[in-house]
Short mmCIF file of C-alpha atoms in Angstrom, two decimals:
data_model
loop_
_atom_site.label_atom_id
_atom_site.label_comp_id
_atom_site.label_asym_id
_atom_site.label_seq_id
_atom_site.Cartn_x
_atom_site.Cartn_y
_atom_site.Cartn_z
CA UNK A 1 50.57 -51.26 -5.50
CA UNK A 2 47.32 -50.08 -6.67
CA UNK A 3 45.51 -52.77 -4.48
CA UNK A 4 47.63 -51.37 -1.07
CA UNK A 5 47.07 -47.69 -2.32
CA UNK A 6 43.16 -48.59 -2.70
CA UNK A 7 43.17 -50.55 0.97
CA UNK A 8 45.26 -47.61 2.34
CA UNK A 9 42.70 -44.99 0.97
CA UNK A 10 39.87 -47.01 2.07
CA UNK A 11 41.34 -47.12 5.72
CA UNK A 12 41.74 -43.45 5.81
CA UNK A 13 38.33 -42.99 4.88
CA UNK A 14 36.82 -45.14 7.42
CA UNK A 15 39.13 -43.35 9.91
CA UNK A 16 38.11 -39.95 9.05
CA UNK A 17 34.32 -41.00 9.12
CA UNK A 18 34.74 -42.39 12.40
CA UNK A 19 36.57 -39.00 13.75
CA UNK A 20 34.13 -36.88 11.81
CA UNK A 21 30.97 -39.01 13.70
CA UNK A 22 32.68 -38.20 17.06
CA UNK A 23 32.58 -34.63 16.48
CA UNK A 24 29.34 -34.21 15.24
CA UNK A 25 27.86 -35.97 17.84
CA UNK A 26 29.72 -33.94 20.35
CA UNK A 27 28.20 -30.92 18.64
CA UNK A 28 24.60 -32.48 18.68
CA UNK A 29 24.93 -33.08 22.56
CA UNK A 30 26.19 -29.44 22.75
CA UNK A 31 23.31 -27.91 20.78
CA UNK A 32 20.62 -29.80 22.38
CA UNK A 33 21.84 -28.73 25.83
CA UNK A 34 21.62 -25.30 24.82
CA UNK A 35 18.18 -26.02 23.38
CA UNK A 36 16.88 -27.62 26.36
CA UNK A 37 18.38 -25.16 29.12
CA UNK A 38 16.96 -22.32 27.01
CA UNK A 39 13.61 -23.97 26.64
CA UNK A 40 13.60 -24.85 30.37
CA UNK A 41 14.55 -20.81 30.97
CA UNK A 42 11.88 -19.67 28.63
CA UNK A 43 8.79 -21.59 29.92
CA UNK A 44 9.57 -21.21 33.90
CA UNK A 45 10.04 -17.32 33.19
CA UNK A 46 7.31 -16.71 30.91
CA UNK A 47 4.59 -19.32 31.67
CA UNK A 48 2.39 -16.63 33.37
CA UNK A 49 1.93 -14.81 30.09
CA UNK A 50 1.07 -18.05 28.26
CA UNK A 51 -2.26 -19.37 27.33
CA UNK A 52 -3.76 -22.92 27.52
CA UNK A 53 -1.61 -24.12 30.57
CA UNK A 54 -3.24 -26.29 33.35
CA UNK A 55 -2.48 -28.14 36.08
CA UNK A 56 -1.03 -31.68 35.15
CA UNK A 57 -0.34 -34.92 37.03
CA UNK A 58 3.44 -34.18 36.91
CA UNK A 59 2.65 -30.54 38.45
CA UNK A 60 3.24 -31.92 41.78
CA UNK A 61 7.03 -33.21 40.97
CA UNK A 62 8.19 -30.68 38.57
CA UNK A 63 6.39 -27.53 39.66
CA UNK A 64 5.27 -26.97 36.07
CA UNK A 65 1.96 -26.80 34.42
CA UNK A 66 1.03 -28.76 31.54
CA UNK A 67 0.66 -27.34 28.04
CA UNK A 68 -2.56 -28.47 26.54
CA UNK A 69 -3.03 -25.19 24.41
CA UNK A 70 -3.27 -27.71 21.35
CA UNK A 71 -6.95 -28.27 20.74
CA UNK A 72 -6.48 -31.31 18.86
CA UNK A 73 -4.30 -32.92 21.82
CA UNK A 74 -6.22 -31.69 24.58
CA UNK A 75 -9.30 -33.59 22.95
CA UNK A 76 -7.42 -36.83 22.52
CA UNK A 77 -5.64 -36.75 25.51
CA UNK A 78 -8.75 -35.91 27.85
CA UNK A 79 -10.51 -38.75 25.74
CA UNK A 80 -8.23 -41.38 25.81
CA UNK A 81 -9.64 -43.12 28.48
CA UNK A 82 -13.09 -43.88 27.22
CA UNK A 83 -11.57 -44.17 23.76
CA UNK A 84 -9.83 -47.36 25.33
CA UNK A 85 -12.50 -48.64 27.00
CA UNK A 86 -14.94 -48.34 23.64
CA UNK A 87 -12.41 -49.75 21.14
CA UNK A 88 -11.62 -52.72 23.48
CA UNK A 89 -15.28 -53.42 23.59
CA UNK A 90 -15.43 -52.93 19.77
CA UNK A 91 -12.27 -55.08 19.24
CA UNK A 92 -13.56 -58.01 21.39
CA UNK A 93 -17.13 -57.94 19.66
CA UNK A 94 -15.77 -58.11 16.22
CA UNK A 95 -13.08 -60.47 16.94
CA UNK A 96 -15.22 -63.02 18.59
CA UNK A 97 -17.91 -62.55 15.96
CA UNK A 98 -15.32 -63.65 13.27
CA UNK A 99 -14.21 -66.48 15.44
CA UNK A 100 -17.42 -67.80 16.53
CA UNK A 101 -19.40 -67.47 13.17
CA UNK A 102 -16.42 -67.94 10.66
CA UNK A 103 -17.60 -64.67 8.93
CA UNK A 104 -15.69 -63.52 5.98
CA UNK A 105 -15.61 -59.91 4.11
CA UNK A 106 -19.41 -59.64 3.77
CA UNK A 107 -20.36 -60.93 7.41
CA UNK A 108 -17.67 -58.83 8.89
CA UNK A 109 -18.57 -55.49 6.86
CA UNK A 110 -21.95 -55.66 8.25
CA UNK A 111 -20.55 -56.26 11.93
CA UNK A 112 -18.00 -53.49 11.59
CA UNK A 113 -20.57 -51.22 9.73
CA UNK A 114 -22.94 -51.92 12.68
CA UNK A 115 -20.14 -51.46 15.49
CA UNK A 116 -19.17 -47.89 13.58
CA UNK A 117 -22.54 -46.53 13.17
CA UNK A 118 -23.08 -46.90 16.90
CA UNK A 119 -20.00 -45.06 17.11
CA UNK A 120 -20.81 -42.51 14.88
CA UNK A 121 -24.17 -41.80 16.12
CA UNK A 122 -22.38 -40.89 19.50
CA UNK A 123 -20.09 -38.79 17.59
CA UNK A 124 -22.22 -36.92 15.48
CA UNK A 125 -25.73 -37.68 16.71
CA UNK A 126 -28.10 -36.98 13.86
CA UNK A 127 -25.92 -35.47 11.50
CA UNK A 128 -25.04 -38.92 10.40
CA UNK A 129 -27.76 -38.46 8.19
CA UNK A 130 -25.67 -36.12 6.26
CA UNK A 131 -22.52 -38.52 5.81
CA UNK A 132 -24.56 -41.34 4.79
CA UNK A 133 -26.41 -39.20 2.13
CA UNK A 134 -23.43 -37.86 0.48
CA UNK A 135 -21.62 -41.28 0.53
CA UNK A 136 -24.54 -42.74 -0.74
CA UNK A 137 -24.73 -40.28 -3.68
CA UNK A 138 -20.92 -40.99 -4.17
CA UNK A 139 -21.77 -44.42 -4.54
CA UNK A 140 -24.47 -44.00 -6.93
CA UNK A 141 -22.28 -41.88 -9.14
CA UNK A 142 -19.36 -44.11 -9.08
CA UNK A 143 -21.64 -47.11 -10.32
CA UNK A 144 -23.09 -45.31 -13.15
CA UNK A 145 -20.05 -43.42 -14.33
CA UNK A 146 -17.30 -45.43 -13.66
CA UNK A 147 -16.81 -46.81 -17.14
CA UNK A 148 -17.41 -43.47 -18.81
CA UNK A 149 -14.16 -41.21 -20.24
CA UNK A 150 -15.29 -38.27 -18.16
CA UNK A 151 -15.67 -40.20 -14.77
CA UNK A 152 -12.70 -39.08 -12.87
CA UNK A 153 -13.80 -35.20 -13.80
CA UNK A 154 -17.26 -36.24 -12.24
CA UNK A 155 -15.69 -38.02 -9.07
CA UNK A 156 -13.21 -35.16 -8.00
CA UNK A 157 -15.81 -32.49 -8.72
CA UNK A 158 -18.46 -33.97 -6.54
CA UNK A 159 -15.85 -34.69 -3.86
CA UNK A 160 -14.20 -31.18 -3.99
CA UNK A 161 -17.52 -29.45 -4.10
CA UNK A 162 -18.55 -31.20 -0.90
CA UNK A 163 -15.44 -30.60 0.72
CA UNK A 164 -15.75 -26.78 0.40
CA UNK A 165 -19.57 -26.66 1.23
CA UNK A 166 -18.92 -28.57 4.46
CA UNK A 167 -16.64 -26.05 5.58
CA UNK A 168 -18.30 -22.83 4.21
CA UNK A 169 -21.40 -23.72 5.94
CA UNK A 170 -19.91 -25.13 8.83
CA UNK A 171 -21.55 -28.71 8.48
CA UNK A 172 -24.98 -27.46 7.56
CA UNK A 173 -28.01 -27.27 9.72
CA UNK A 174 -31.12 -29.36 9.25
CA UNK A 175 -33.12 -26.09 9.12
CA UNK A 176 -31.91 -25.25 5.71
CA UNK A 177 -33.92 -28.27 4.71
CA UNK A 178 -37.12 -26.97 6.09
CA UNK A 179 -38.77 -25.95 9.67
CA UNK A 180 -39.83 -29.43 10.09
CA UNK A 181 -36.51 -31.05 10.43
CA UNK A 182 -34.98 -28.13 12.59
CA UNK A 183 -35.53 -29.88 15.89
CA UNK A 184 -32.61 -32.37 14.79
CA UNK A 185 -30.33 -29.51 15.32
CA UNK A 186 -30.59 -30.29 19.08
CA UNK A 187 -29.19 -33.64 18.36
CA UNK A 188 -25.52 -33.06 16.39
CA UNK A 189 -23.43 -35.01 18.79
CA UNK A 190 -20.15 -34.30 20.48
CA UNK A 191 -17.72 -33.75 17.32
CA UNK A 192 -18.24 -31.61 14.29
CA UNK A 193 -18.78 -34.06 11.58
CA UNK A 194 -17.51 -31.93 9.03
CA UNK A 195 -14.19 -31.93 10.08
CA UNK A 196 -13.97 -36.04 10.07
CA UNK A 197 -15.62 -35.96 6.57
CA UNK A 198 -12.28 -34.67 5.29
CA UNK A 199 -10.84 -38.21 5.36
CA UNK A 200 -14.20 -39.79 4.40
CA UNK A 201 -13.27 -37.63 0.96
CA UNK A 202 -10.05 -39.70 0.59
CA UNK A 203 -11.96 -42.69 1.14
CA UNK A 204 -14.83 -41.99 -1.38
CA UNK A 205 -12.14 -40.92 -4.29
CA UNK A 206 -10.24 -44.18 -3.10
CA UNK A 207 -13.47 -46.12 -3.97
CA UNK A 208 -14.16 -44.72 -6.99
CA UNK A 209 -10.51 -44.67 -8.49
CA UNK A 210 -10.40 -48.56 -7.23
CA UNK A 211 -13.57 -49.73 -8.70
CA UNK A 212 -12.69 -47.55 -12.27
CA UNK A 213 -9.17 -49.64 -12.50
CA UNK A 214 -10.90 -52.97 -11.17
CA UNK A 215 -11.43 -54.06 -15.02
CA UNK A 216 -8.56 -52.35 -16.46
CA UNK A 217 -5.19 -53.69 -17.29
CA UNK A 218 -2.74 -53.42 -13.96
CA UNK A 219 0.97 -52.37 -14.34
CA UNK A 220 1.57 -53.96 -11.15
CA UNK A 221 3.65 -57.10 -11.49
CA UNK A 222 3.23 -59.24 -8.68
CA UNK A 223 6.04 -61.89 -9.39
CA UNK A 224 8.84 -59.21 -9.77
CA UNK A 225 7.41 -57.41 -6.76
CA UNK A 226 7.67 -60.64 -4.77
CA UNK A 227 11.32 -61.09 -5.71
CA UNK A 228 12.34 -57.78 -4.08
CA UNK A 229 9.72 -57.59 -1.10
CA UNK A 230 11.24 -59.15 1.76
CA UNK A 231 7.81 -59.05 3.59
CA UNK A 232 6.35 -61.20 0.35
CA UNK A 233 9.02 -63.37 0.39
CA UNK A 234 8.44 -64.52 3.94
CA UNK A 235 4.84 -65.81 2.99
CA UNK A 236 3.15 -62.92 4.25
CA UNK A 237 1.40 -59.81 2.40
CA UNK A 238 2.98 -56.12 2.23
CA UNK A 239 0.66 -53.33 1.98
CA UNK A 240 1.80 -52.24 -1.32
CA UNK A 241 0.48 -55.80 -2.79
CA UNK A 242 -3.08 -55.30 -1.14
CA UNK A 243 -2.83 -51.83 -2.37
CA UNK A 244 -2.36 -52.62 -6.05
CA UNK A 245 -3.99 -56.19 -6.18
CA UNK A 246 -7.69 -55.65 -7.62
CA UNK A 247 -10.38 -57.40 -5.47
CA UNK A 248 -13.21 -59.19 -6.57
CA UNK A 249 -16.25 -57.39 -8.15
CA UNK A 250 -18.60 -58.81 -5.39
CA UNK A 251 -16.40 -56.84 -2.64
CA UNK A 252 -17.53 -53.40 -4.11
CA UNK A 253 -20.87 -54.09 -2.62
CA UNK A 254 -22.88 -51.33 -0.82
CA UNK A 255 -22.31 -52.43 2.61
CA UNK A 256 -18.39 -52.80 2.25
CA UNK A 257 -18.48 -49.30 1.03
CA UNK A 258 -19.87 -47.94 3.65
CA UNK A 259 -18.07 -50.09 6.35
CA UNK A 260 -14.99 -49.04 4.59
CA UNK A 261 -15.78 -44.95 5.18
CA UNK A 262 -16.75 -45.31 8.66
CA UNK A 263 -14.61 -48.43 9.91
CA UNK A 264 -14.19 -47.13 13.72
CA UNK A 265 -10.52 -47.65 14.46
CA UNK A 266 -9.68 -45.35 11.40
CA UNK A 267 -12.82 -43.13 11.43
CA UNK A 268 -11.29 -40.16 13.29
CA UNK A 269 -7.85 -39.59 12.52
CA UNK A 270 -6.47 -42.35 9.97
CA UNK A 271 -3.99 -43.56 8.90
CA UNK A 272 -5.75 -43.81 5.26
CA UNK A 273 -5.91 -47.19 3.85
CA UNK A 274 -6.94 -47.90 0.25
CA UNK A 275 -10.59 -49.40 -0.76
CA UNK A 276 -8.11 -52.75 -1.93
CA UNK A 277 -6.44 -53.06 1.00
CA UNK A 278 -9.32 -52.78 3.33
CA UNK A 279 -11.66 -55.23 1.28
CA UNK A 280 -8.85 -57.74 1.16
CA UNK A 281 -8.11 -57.93 4.85
CA UNK A 282 -12.20 -58.03 5.85
CA UNK A 283 -11.71 -61.04 4.31
CA UNK A 284 -8.24 -62.55 5.43
CA UNK A 285 -7.02 -60.54 8.65
CA UNK A 286 -3.69 -59.38 8.49
CA UNK A 287 -0.89 -61.88 8.96
CA UNK A 288 2.23 -59.42 9.58
CA UNK A 289 1.79 -58.55 12.89
CA UNK A 290 2.08 -61.17 15.63
CA UNK A 291 0.57 -60.97 19.18
CA UNK A 292 4.21 -60.46 20.29
CA UNK A 293 4.90 -57.64 17.34
CA UNK A 294 1.37 -56.03 18.84
CA UNK A 295 2.44 -55.92 22.38
CA UNK A 296 5.72 -54.38 21.71
CA UNK A 297 3.82 -51.82 19.30
CA UNK A 298 1.73 -51.12 22.27
CA UNK A 299 4.25 -50.42 24.72
CA UNK A 300 6.33 -48.51 22.39
CA UNK A 301 3.31 -46.24 22.27
CA UNK A 302 2.69 -45.93 26.04
CA UNK A 303 6.86 -45.01 26.11
CA UNK A 304 6.20 -42.24 23.59
CA UNK A 305 3.06 -41.14 25.80
CA UNK A 306 5.27 -40.66 28.75
CA UNK A 307 7.80 -38.65 26.86
CA UNK A 308 5.19 -36.37 25.45
CA UNK A 309 3.98 -35.83 29.35
CA UNK A 310 7.45 -34.95 29.79
CA UNK A 311 7.55 -32.48 27.05
CA UNK A 312 4.37 -30.85 27.67
CA UNK A 313 4.81 -30.18 31.48
CA UNK A 314 8.76 -28.87 30.89
CA UNK A 315 8.66 -27.01 27.39
CA UNK A 316 5.74 -24.73 26.61
CA UNK A 317 6.50 -24.64 22.80
CA UNK A 318 2.77 -24.84 21.39
CA UNK A 319 1.65 -22.04 24.08
CA UNK A 320 4.18 -19.59 22.89
CA UNK A 321 3.04 -20.18 19.43
CA UNK A 322 -0.59 -19.40 20.00
CA UNK A 323 -0.12 -17.09 22.61
CA UNK A 324 1.75 -14.52 20.55
CA UNK A 325 4.68 -14.29 22.85
CA UNK A 326 7.20 -15.01 20.54
CA UNK A 327 7.26 -11.53 18.99
CA UNK A 328 8.82 -10.21 22.27
CA UNK A 329 11.36 -13.04 21.71
CA UNK A 330 15.10 -12.83 20.56
CA UNK A 331 15.61 -14.34 17.26
CA UNK A 332 17.63 -17.22 19.06
CA UNK A 333 14.48 -18.07 21.11
CA UNK A 334 11.89 -17.65 18.04
CA UNK A 335 14.03 -20.28 16.47
CA UNK A 336 14.03 -22.80 19.69
CA UNK A 337 10.35 -22.10 19.85
CA UNK A 338 9.57 -22.92 16.09
CA UNK A 339 12.02 -25.92 16.21
CA UNK A 340 10.01 -27.13 19.42
CA UNK A 341 6.37 -26.93 17.94
CA UNK A 342 7.67 -28.79 15.07
CA UNK A 343 8.84 -31.52 17.27
CA UNK A 344 5.69 -31.32 19.65
CA UNK A 345 3.44 -31.76 16.15
CA UNK A 346 5.41 -34.63 15.26
CA UNK A 347 5.08 -36.29 18.71
CA UNK A 348 1.29 -35.48 18.71
CA UNK A 349 0.81 -37.07 15.47
CA UNK A 350 2.52 -40.07 15.89
CA UNK A 351 0.88 -40.80 19.04
CA UNK A 352 -2.50 -40.06 17.58
CA UNK A 353 -1.98 -42.05 14.26
CA UNK A 354 -0.50 -44.95 15.97
CA UNK A 355 -3.00 -45.31 18.68
CA UNK A 356 -5.51 -45.87 16.05
CA UNK A 357 -3.52 -48.02 13.87
CA UNK A 358 -2.82 -49.90 16.85
CA UNK A 359 -6.70 -50.98 17.39
CA UNK A 360 -6.83 -51.52 13.88
CA UNK A 361 -4.05 -54.01 13.81
CA UNK A 362 -5.80 -55.92 16.82
CA UNK A 363 -8.79 -55.99 14.62
CA UNK A 364 -7.00 -57.43 11.46
CA UNK A 365 -6.68 -54.31 9.18
CA UNK A 366 -3.17 -53.07 8.65
CA UNK A 367 -2.85 -49.67 7.70
CA UNK A 368 0.20 -47.83 6.50
CA UNK A 369 2.44 -46.24 9.50
CA UNK A 370 2.06 -42.55 9.32
CA UNK A 371 5.28 -41.49 11.06
CA UNK A 372 7.91 -44.28 9.97
CA UNK A 373 10.64 -41.93 10.15
CA UNK A 374 11.82 -39.20 13.06
CA UNK A 375 11.55 -35.77 12.08
CA UNK A 376 15.10 -34.90 12.99
CA UNK A 377 16.10 -37.84 10.49
CA UNK A 378 14.75 -35.81 7.30
CA UNK A 379 17.53 -34.04 5.59
CA UNK A 380 15.10 -33.10 2.22
CA UNK A 381 11.69 -32.20 1.49
CA UNK A 382 10.79 -35.42 -0.27
CA UNK A 383 11.87 -37.74 2.42
CA UNK A 384 10.24 -35.54 5.07
CA UNK A 385 6.92 -35.64 3.11
CA UNK A 386 7.30 -39.47 2.59
CA UNK A 387 7.56 -39.75 6.41
CA UNK A 388 5.08 -37.37 7.67
CA UNK A 389 1.53 -38.58 7.31
CA UNK A 390 2.85 -41.34 5.15
CA UNK A 391 -0.24 -42.88 4.38
CA UNK A 392 -1.67 -39.66 2.98
CA UNK A 393 1.46 -39.52 0.80
CA UNK A 394 0.61 -42.74 -0.55
CA UNK A 395 -2.55 -41.68 -1.15
CA UNK A 396 -1.63 -38.54 -3.04
CA UNK A 397 0.72 -40.67 -5.03
CA UNK A 398 -1.47 -43.43 -6.01
CA UNK A 399 -4.48 -40.90 -6.92
CA UNK A 400 -3.04 -37.74 -7.87
CA UNK A 401 0.67 -37.85 -8.97
CA UNK A 402 0.66 -40.55 -11.08
CA UNK A 403 -2.71 -39.88 -12.57
CA UNK A 404 -1.55 -36.33 -13.27
CA UNK A 405 1.73 -37.52 -15.05
CA UNK A 406 3.74 -38.73 -12.61
CA UNK A 407 7.58 -37.75 -12.79
CA UNK A 408 7.29 -36.49 -16.20
CA UNK A 409 5.43 -33.31 -15.02
CA UNK A 410 6.35 -33.28 -11.42
CA UNK A 411 7.58 -29.87 -11.53
CA UNK A 412 3.53 -28.75 -12.13
CA UNK A 413 2.12 -31.61 -10.29
CA UNK A 414 3.61 -30.43 -6.78
CA UNK A 415 1.53 -27.25 -7.33
CA UNK A 416 -1.69 -28.90 -7.76
CA UNK A 417 -1.15 -31.66 -5.10
CA UNK A 418 0.11 -29.16 -2.43
CA UNK A 419 -2.50 -26.73 -2.99
CA UNK A 420 -5.21 -29.75 -2.73
CA UNK A 421 -3.51 -30.65 0.38
CA UNK A 422 -3.78 -27.16 1.87
CA UNK A 423 -7.41 -26.88 1.08
CA UNK A 424 -8.27 -30.47 2.35
CA UNK A 425 -7.13 -29.40 5.98
CA UNK A 426 -8.73 -26.04 5.91
CA UNK A 427 -9.94 -22.87 4.33
CA UNK A 428 -7.13 -20.77 5.77
CA UNK A 429 -4.69 -18.50 3.79
CA UNK A 430 -1.88 -19.39 5.90
CA UNK A 431 -2.24 -23.05 4.83
CA UNK A 432 -2.13 -21.72 1.59
CA UNK A 433 0.81 -19.67 2.10
CA UNK A 434 2.30 -22.76 3.81
CA UNK A 435 1.52 -24.96 0.57
CA UNK A 436 2.92 -22.42 -1.78
CA UNK A 437 6.03 -21.86 0.14
CA UNK A 438 6.89 -25.57 0.49
CA UNK A 439 6.54 -25.67 -3.52
CA UNK A 440 8.86 -22.96 -4.20
CA UNK A 441 11.21 -24.65 -2.02
CA UNK A 442 10.55 -28.14 -3.57
CA UNK A 443 11.12 -27.36 -7.36
CA UNK A 444 14.70 -26.33 -6.88
CA UNK A 445 15.44 -29.50 -4.64
CA UNK A 446 13.84 -31.36 -7.75
CA UNK A 447 15.81 -29.83 -10.27
CA UNK A 448 19.00 -30.47 -8.24
CA UNK A 449 18.09 -34.27 -7.50
CA UNK A 450 17.52 -34.23 -11.69
CA UNK A 451 21.12 -32.87 -12.18
CA UNK A 452 22.88 -34.93 -9.42
CA UNK A 453 21.72 -38.50 -10.82
CA UNK A 454 23.69 -37.68 -14.09
CA UNK A 455 26.84 -36.53 -12.20
CA UNK A 456 29.64 -39.31 -11.66
CA UNK A 457 32.09 -39.60 -8.97
CA UNK A 458 35.04 -41.38 -9.98
CA UNK A 459 37.54 -40.48 -6.99
CA UNK A 460 37.75 -40.16 -3.35
CA UNK A 461 37.98 -36.48 -3.61
CA UNK A 462 34.94 -36.14 -5.92
CA UNK A 463 32.88 -38.26 -3.35
CA UNK A 464 34.07 -36.00 -0.47
CA UNK A 465 33.50 -32.93 -2.31
CA UNK A 466 29.77 -34.47 -3.63
CA UNK A 467 29.03 -35.46 0.28
CA UNK A 468 29.75 -31.96 1.31
CA UNK A 469 27.26 -30.49 -1.30
CA UNK A 470 24.58 -32.74 -0.40
CA UNK A 471 25.16 -31.54 3.44
CA UNK A 472 25.14 -28.16 2.32
CA UNK A 473 21.68 -28.69 0.29
CA UNK A 474 20.50 -30.40 3.22
CA UNK A 475 21.04 -27.72 5.63
CA UNK A 476 19.52 -25.20 3.05
CA UNK A 477 16.44 -27.09 2.76
CA UNK A 478 15.73 -27.49 6.36
CA UNK A 479 15.84 -23.99 6.80
CA UNK A 480 13.25 -23.33 4.21
CA UNK A 481 11.38 -26.40 6.06
CA UNK A 482 11.78 -24.34 9.25
CA UNK A 483 10.61 -21.24 7.58
CA UNK A 484 7.74 -23.00 5.91
CA UNK A 485 6.20 -24.13 9.05
CA UNK A 486 6.66 -21.23 11.26
CA UNK A 487 4.72 -19.21 8.66
CA UNK A 488 2.31 -22.01 8.60
CA UNK A 489 2.01 -22.71 12.06
CA UNK A 490 3.29 -20.15 14.38
CA UNK A 491 3.62 -16.67 13.20
CA UNK A 492 1.20 -17.09 10.11
CA UNK A 493 1.60 -14.96 6.86
CA UNK A 494 1.44 -11.59 8.27
CA UNK A 495 4.42 -12.71 10.39
CA UNK A 496 6.68 -12.98 7.74
CA UNK A 497 8.00 -9.57 7.16
CA UNK A 498 8.53 -9.55 10.79
CA UNK A 499 10.66 -12.71 10.87
CA UNK A 500 12.66 -11.29 7.83
CA UNK A 501 13.48 -8.02 9.39
CA UNK A 502 14.24 -9.60 12.92
CA UNK A 503 16.74 -11.76 11.56
CA UNK A 504 18.38 -9.21 9.18
CA UNK A 505 18.59 -6.62 11.94
CA UNK A 506 19.55 -8.53 15.09
CA UNK A 507 19.74 -12.68 13.92
CA UNK A 508 22.26 -12.70 11.25
CA UNK A 509 24.27 -14.55 13.77
CA UNK A 510 21.38 -16.90 14.63
CA UNK A 511 20.93 -17.42 10.90
CA UNK A 512 24.75 -18.70 10.68
CA UNK A 513 24.37 -20.72 13.85
CA UNK A 514 21.21 -22.49 12.68
CA UNK A 515 22.43 -23.13 9.37
CA UNK A 516 25.70 -24.96 10.91
CA UNK A 517 23.49 -26.81 13.14
CA UNK A 518 21.28 -27.90 10.08
CA UNK A 519 24.75 -28.89 8.16
CA UNK A 520 25.63 -31.37 10.98
CA UNK A 521 22.27 -32.62 11.54
CA UNK A 522 22.67 -33.54 7.90
CA UNK A 523 26.04 -34.94 8.29
CA UNK A 524 24.60 -36.91 11.03
CA UNK A 525 21.81 -38.18 9.00
CA UNK A 526 24.27 -39.61 6.49
CA UNK A 527 26.15 -41.57 8.99
CA UNK A 528 22.74 -43.05 10.06
CA UNK A 529 21.82 -44.24 6.56
CA UNK A 530 25.67 -45.60 5.67
CA UNK A 531 25.09 -47.65 9.06
CA UNK A 532 21.73 -49.18 7.96
CA UNK A 533 23.21 -51.75 5.26
CA UNK A 534 25.84 -52.98 8.02
CA UNK A 535 23.39 -53.12 10.88
CA UNK A 536 20.94 -55.37 8.54
#
């Protein structure tokens, strides 16, 4: 009887989940229908008051201008044809040189160094001297102090000092050195070097740590890792193995170090790769992606680009954000704009990062995927940050979170890490506000997760209650994430009081609908996660 009761309960549970899934999908269809319809009307009725709209190639068919108000997207999109030609030539030269001369790590580092310096000379002109000078000084510090107890203090102090100085002085001028050098200020290239140098700073710190750890005992157990890693079991090498496995001392040469810092395919925007993984793949090119895999990867990127073009022609979310027009909108419309901006930003970074990663893969260097999961499939802050700029997250975990004490001090670590992330992006109060708001929302989530690990579910009813509580927590988290990103990227800290007053006066019903929508979205994510074991 007990077995029959158990089977009956299991069948009832499955039936309920199927019915629940159907209701959730219907709600999602209705929600997106309303969002799309309202977004189309807002963009059509108010486009004349928006900044950053230009005629686009779809304007002939849609009668709508293209939203290129985001400077980063505008520059990337405008330079896409020449970038593709340049990287095509770079890839051809590098791969043919490797095949013809049988080049290994040292030879390939020299080839890529030569190619990358040509690339940087066009981007930054004479300012390449600033990059090479700071990088060389960092290399000397690492080589001299790496075995000292206070090395990490020296490494961080040096890199944060230049990270801040580069921003404060706007990349410096040669006239600061002396009048005889002032003429070089006329040859500063086409792109501000100190913006790209943020990524170079991360690579310099990575090189310092990896060299510092080279002779120390590694906690990475490769045999245990292979037993649970499907990639390594298949005879390939996963990124974690490349990252954790120390390279030979001979690979910490100056030429390999500079090549790592300025490697052309990943120089402008990443993804971020650590030194060990980069140096290993210079010697033995990546074998995880076949020619067919890379072709599929490229075709998927083209499809995503078409989707972005449709989105920016039909919905002018970012133009609403930068034009300040959101102050004239109803609370429901502010929510739609904020949600749209987040999706625009996700797709923008998805396209930028995957474009550069694609070229790196063709050249034999696999970097971590930066957007492995869609923004609309993250129901807590931890999963959101693991899947948004994921390579940066890996860098932060390896070089900040674990050295600062890891999970034992995570309630303190999160404040230090997010403050660094904000400063790394730029010296702006709204970014610090975003970082500290995120931490404020992150701390309760971590505490609840710690408490949840001790919670035991012994019955179907208990499982149901626990699942509902998780869905409610997910809805709260997504709401907090929306608020943090609205402050950081749309309204700024000064608009916080306006946002609160508007929603309290006129938007309580909108807040309720938002919360219900995020609750439904969280439940849908649970169903997606539940389907993965069956699908695999």
